[in-house]
Coordinates of C-alpha atoms in Angstrom, one line a residue:
X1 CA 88.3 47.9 -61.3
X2 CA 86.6 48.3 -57.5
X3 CA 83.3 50.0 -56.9
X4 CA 83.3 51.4 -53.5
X5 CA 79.0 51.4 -52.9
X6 CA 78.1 53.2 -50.2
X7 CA 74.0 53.5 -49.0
X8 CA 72.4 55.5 -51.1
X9 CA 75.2 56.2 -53.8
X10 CA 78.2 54.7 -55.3
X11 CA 81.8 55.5 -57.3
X12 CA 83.4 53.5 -59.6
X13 CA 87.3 53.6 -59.3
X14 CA 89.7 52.5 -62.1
X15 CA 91.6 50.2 -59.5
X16 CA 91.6 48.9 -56.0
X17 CA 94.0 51.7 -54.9
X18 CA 92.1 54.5 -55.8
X19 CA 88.9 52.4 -54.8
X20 CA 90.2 52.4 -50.8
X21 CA 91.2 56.3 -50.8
X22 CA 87.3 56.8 -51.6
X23 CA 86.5 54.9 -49.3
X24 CA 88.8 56.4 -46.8
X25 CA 87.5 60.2 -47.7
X26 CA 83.8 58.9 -46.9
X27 CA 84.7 57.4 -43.4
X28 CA 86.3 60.4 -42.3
X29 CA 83.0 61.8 -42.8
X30 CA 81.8 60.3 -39.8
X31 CA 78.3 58.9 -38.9
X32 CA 76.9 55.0 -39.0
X33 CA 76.9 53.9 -42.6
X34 CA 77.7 50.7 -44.5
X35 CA 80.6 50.8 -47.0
X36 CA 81.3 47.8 -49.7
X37 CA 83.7 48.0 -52.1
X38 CA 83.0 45.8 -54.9
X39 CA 86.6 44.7 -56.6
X40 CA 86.1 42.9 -60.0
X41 CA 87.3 39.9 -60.7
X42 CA 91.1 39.6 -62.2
X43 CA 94.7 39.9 -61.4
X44 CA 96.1 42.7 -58.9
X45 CA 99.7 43.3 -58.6
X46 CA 99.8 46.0 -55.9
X47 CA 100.5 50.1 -55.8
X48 CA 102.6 51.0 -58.4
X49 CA 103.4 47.4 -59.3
X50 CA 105.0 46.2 -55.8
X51 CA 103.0 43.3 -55.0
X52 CA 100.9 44.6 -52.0
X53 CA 98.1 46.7 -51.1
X54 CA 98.5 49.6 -48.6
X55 CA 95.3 50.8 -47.6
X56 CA 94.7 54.3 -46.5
X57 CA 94.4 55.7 -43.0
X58 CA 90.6 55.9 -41.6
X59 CA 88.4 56.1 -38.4
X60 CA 84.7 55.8 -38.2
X61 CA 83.4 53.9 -34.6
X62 CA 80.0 53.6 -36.1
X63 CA 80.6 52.3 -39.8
X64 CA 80.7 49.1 -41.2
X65 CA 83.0 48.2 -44.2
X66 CA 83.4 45.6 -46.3
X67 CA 86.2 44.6 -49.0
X68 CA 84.3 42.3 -51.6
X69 CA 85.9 40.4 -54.5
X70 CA 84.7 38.0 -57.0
X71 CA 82.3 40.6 -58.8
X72 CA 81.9 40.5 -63.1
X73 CA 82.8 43.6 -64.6
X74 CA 79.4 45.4 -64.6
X75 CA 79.1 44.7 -60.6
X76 CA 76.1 42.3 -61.7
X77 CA 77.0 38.7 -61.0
X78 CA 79.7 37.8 -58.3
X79 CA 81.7 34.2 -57.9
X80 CA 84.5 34.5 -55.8
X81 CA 85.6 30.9 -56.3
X82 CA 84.9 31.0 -59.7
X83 CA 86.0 34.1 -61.1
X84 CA 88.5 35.6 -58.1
X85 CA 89.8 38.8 -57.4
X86 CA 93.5 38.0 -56.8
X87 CA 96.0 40.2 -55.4
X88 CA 99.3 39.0 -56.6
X89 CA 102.9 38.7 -55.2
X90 CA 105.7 39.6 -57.5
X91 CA 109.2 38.6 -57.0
X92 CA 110.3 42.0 -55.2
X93 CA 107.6 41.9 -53.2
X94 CA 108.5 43.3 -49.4
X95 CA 105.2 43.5 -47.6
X96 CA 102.3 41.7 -47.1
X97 CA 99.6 41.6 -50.0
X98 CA 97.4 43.7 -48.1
X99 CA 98.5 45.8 -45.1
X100 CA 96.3 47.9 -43.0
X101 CA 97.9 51.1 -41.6
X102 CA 99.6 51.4 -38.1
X103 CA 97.5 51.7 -35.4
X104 CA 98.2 53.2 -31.9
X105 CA 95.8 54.7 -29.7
X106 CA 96.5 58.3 -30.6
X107 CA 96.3 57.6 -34.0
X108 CA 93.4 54.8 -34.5
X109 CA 92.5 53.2 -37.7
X110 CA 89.1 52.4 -36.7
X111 CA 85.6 51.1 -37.8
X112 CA 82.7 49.2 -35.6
X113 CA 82.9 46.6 -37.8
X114 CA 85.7 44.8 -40.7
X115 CA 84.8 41.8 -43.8
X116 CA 86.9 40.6 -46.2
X117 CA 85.1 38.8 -48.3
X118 CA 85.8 36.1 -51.7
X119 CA 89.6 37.8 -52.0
X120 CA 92.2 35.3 -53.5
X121 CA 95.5 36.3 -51.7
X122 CA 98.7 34.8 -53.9
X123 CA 102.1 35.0 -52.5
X124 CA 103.8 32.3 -55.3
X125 CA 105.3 35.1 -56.8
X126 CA 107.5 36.5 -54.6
X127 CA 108.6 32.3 -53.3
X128 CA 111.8 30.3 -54.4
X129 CA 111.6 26.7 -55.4
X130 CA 114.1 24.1 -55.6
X131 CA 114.9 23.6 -58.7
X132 CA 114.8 19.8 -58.5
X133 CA 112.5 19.2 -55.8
X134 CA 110.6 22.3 -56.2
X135 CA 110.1 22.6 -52.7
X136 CA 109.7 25.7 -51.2
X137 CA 113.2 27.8 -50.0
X138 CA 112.5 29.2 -47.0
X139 CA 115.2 31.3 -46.2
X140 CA 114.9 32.7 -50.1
X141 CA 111.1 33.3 -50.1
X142 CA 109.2 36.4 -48.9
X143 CA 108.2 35.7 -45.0
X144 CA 106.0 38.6 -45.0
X145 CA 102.2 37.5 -43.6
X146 CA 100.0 38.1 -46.4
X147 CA 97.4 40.5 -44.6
X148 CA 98.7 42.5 -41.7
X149 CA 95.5 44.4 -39.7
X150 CA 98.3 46.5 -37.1
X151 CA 96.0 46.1 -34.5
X152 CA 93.3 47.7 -36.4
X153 CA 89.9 49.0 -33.9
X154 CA 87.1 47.2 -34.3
X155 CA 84.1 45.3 -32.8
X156 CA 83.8 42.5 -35.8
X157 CA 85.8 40.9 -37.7
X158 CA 85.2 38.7 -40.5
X159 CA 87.1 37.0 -43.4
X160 CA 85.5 34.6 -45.2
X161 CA 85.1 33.1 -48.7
X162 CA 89.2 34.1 -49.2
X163 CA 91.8 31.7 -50.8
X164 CA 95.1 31.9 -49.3
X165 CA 97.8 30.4 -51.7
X166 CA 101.6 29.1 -50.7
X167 CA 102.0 31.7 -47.8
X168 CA 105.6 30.2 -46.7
X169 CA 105.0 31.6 -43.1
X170 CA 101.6 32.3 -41.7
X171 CA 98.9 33.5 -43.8
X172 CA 97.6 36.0 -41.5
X173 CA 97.3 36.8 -37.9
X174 CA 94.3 38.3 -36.0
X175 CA 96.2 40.7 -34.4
X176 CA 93.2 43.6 -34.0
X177 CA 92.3 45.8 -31.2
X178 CA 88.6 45.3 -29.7
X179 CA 86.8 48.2 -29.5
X180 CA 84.7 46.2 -26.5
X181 CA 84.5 43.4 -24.6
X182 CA 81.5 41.6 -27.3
X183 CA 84.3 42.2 -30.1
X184 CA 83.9 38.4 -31.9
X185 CA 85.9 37.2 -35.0
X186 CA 84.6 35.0 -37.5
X187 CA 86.9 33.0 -40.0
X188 CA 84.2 31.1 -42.5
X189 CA 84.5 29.7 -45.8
X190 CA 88.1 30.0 -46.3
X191 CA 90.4 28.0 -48.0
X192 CA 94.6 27.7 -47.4
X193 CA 96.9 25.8 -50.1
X194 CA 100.4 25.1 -49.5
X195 CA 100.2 27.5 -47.0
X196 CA 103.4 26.8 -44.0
X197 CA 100.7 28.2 -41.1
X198 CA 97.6 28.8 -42.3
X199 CA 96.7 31.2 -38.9
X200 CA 98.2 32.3 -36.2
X201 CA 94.9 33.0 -34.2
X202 CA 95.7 36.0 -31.6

């Protein structure tokens, strides 16, 4: 279940999916405001079962949003170490877990600023393991990152409190595109297991 809260208001959406297209339609509304989608904790497999997350196309210079897991099923207690929100990779899986939409300068996903916060990101699903050794297979595993931002538009970016599990290429690379030259990036909190590069930082 995600609850996307927005100042003032709230909506409670059945899963993530439908959680990020509400958020979407309130971006596109324009304006400054802060955004928070609240994902309870549990397991995720993706749209439609595929393993991954596409989120929706938006663009709002003055908003801030933030993608929040860990929370108990009422939205009253949160412990994203504890009781994690985990999107999960399945075994057909052919994108990253969660992938932001293509971003060009005529067509900018946009917003001032970007946290991902106490998500559990869990690509063992779609690896191979030697049977004997079970060591990872390379060459048979999944080599898709496990969040792609598409050079995504923003002045702050910020993933902490996530737990990145047995990416077998790099977890993630900060490939965004400032808004200006103050744009910072913050990676705090975060913890990478088994994980062949934990970030390429770019």
């Amino acid at each position: 279940a995600g609850k996307a809260a927005v100042t003032g208001g709230g909506k409670w959406s059945k899963n993530p999916t439908k959680a990020f297209k509400a958020v979407a339609k309130k971006l596109a509304e324009g304006g400054a405001m802060e955004v928070v989608v609240r994902i309870a904790a549990g397991t995720y497999e993706g749209d439609l079962g595929s393993g991954a997350f596409t989120l929706p196309q938006w663009k709002n210079a003055e908003a801030d949003l933030t993608l929040s897991g860990g929370w108990s099923e009422d939205f009253g207690t949160r412990d994203p170490f504890g009781t994690p929100t985990r999107f999960a990779a399945n075994k057909n899986r052919s994108a990253p877990l969660l992938k932001f939409p293509v971003s060009t300068p005529r067509n900018q996903c946009e917003s001032k600023s970007l946290v991902l916060d106490g998500i559990l990101l869990d690509a063992t699903g779609s690896n191979a393991y030697d049977e004997k050794t079970n060591c990872l297979l390379k060459g048979a595993s999944s080599t898709f990152v496990l969040i792609k931002f598409q050079y995504f538009m923003t002045d702050r970016l910020a993933i902490r409190n996530c737990v990145f599990l047995t990416s077998p290429h790099r977890a993630f690379e900060t490939l965004i595109r400032s808004k200006s030259d103050q744009t910072e990036i913050h990676l705090e909190n975060n913890l990478f297991f088994n994980c062949v590069i934990p970030v390429k930082v770019d």
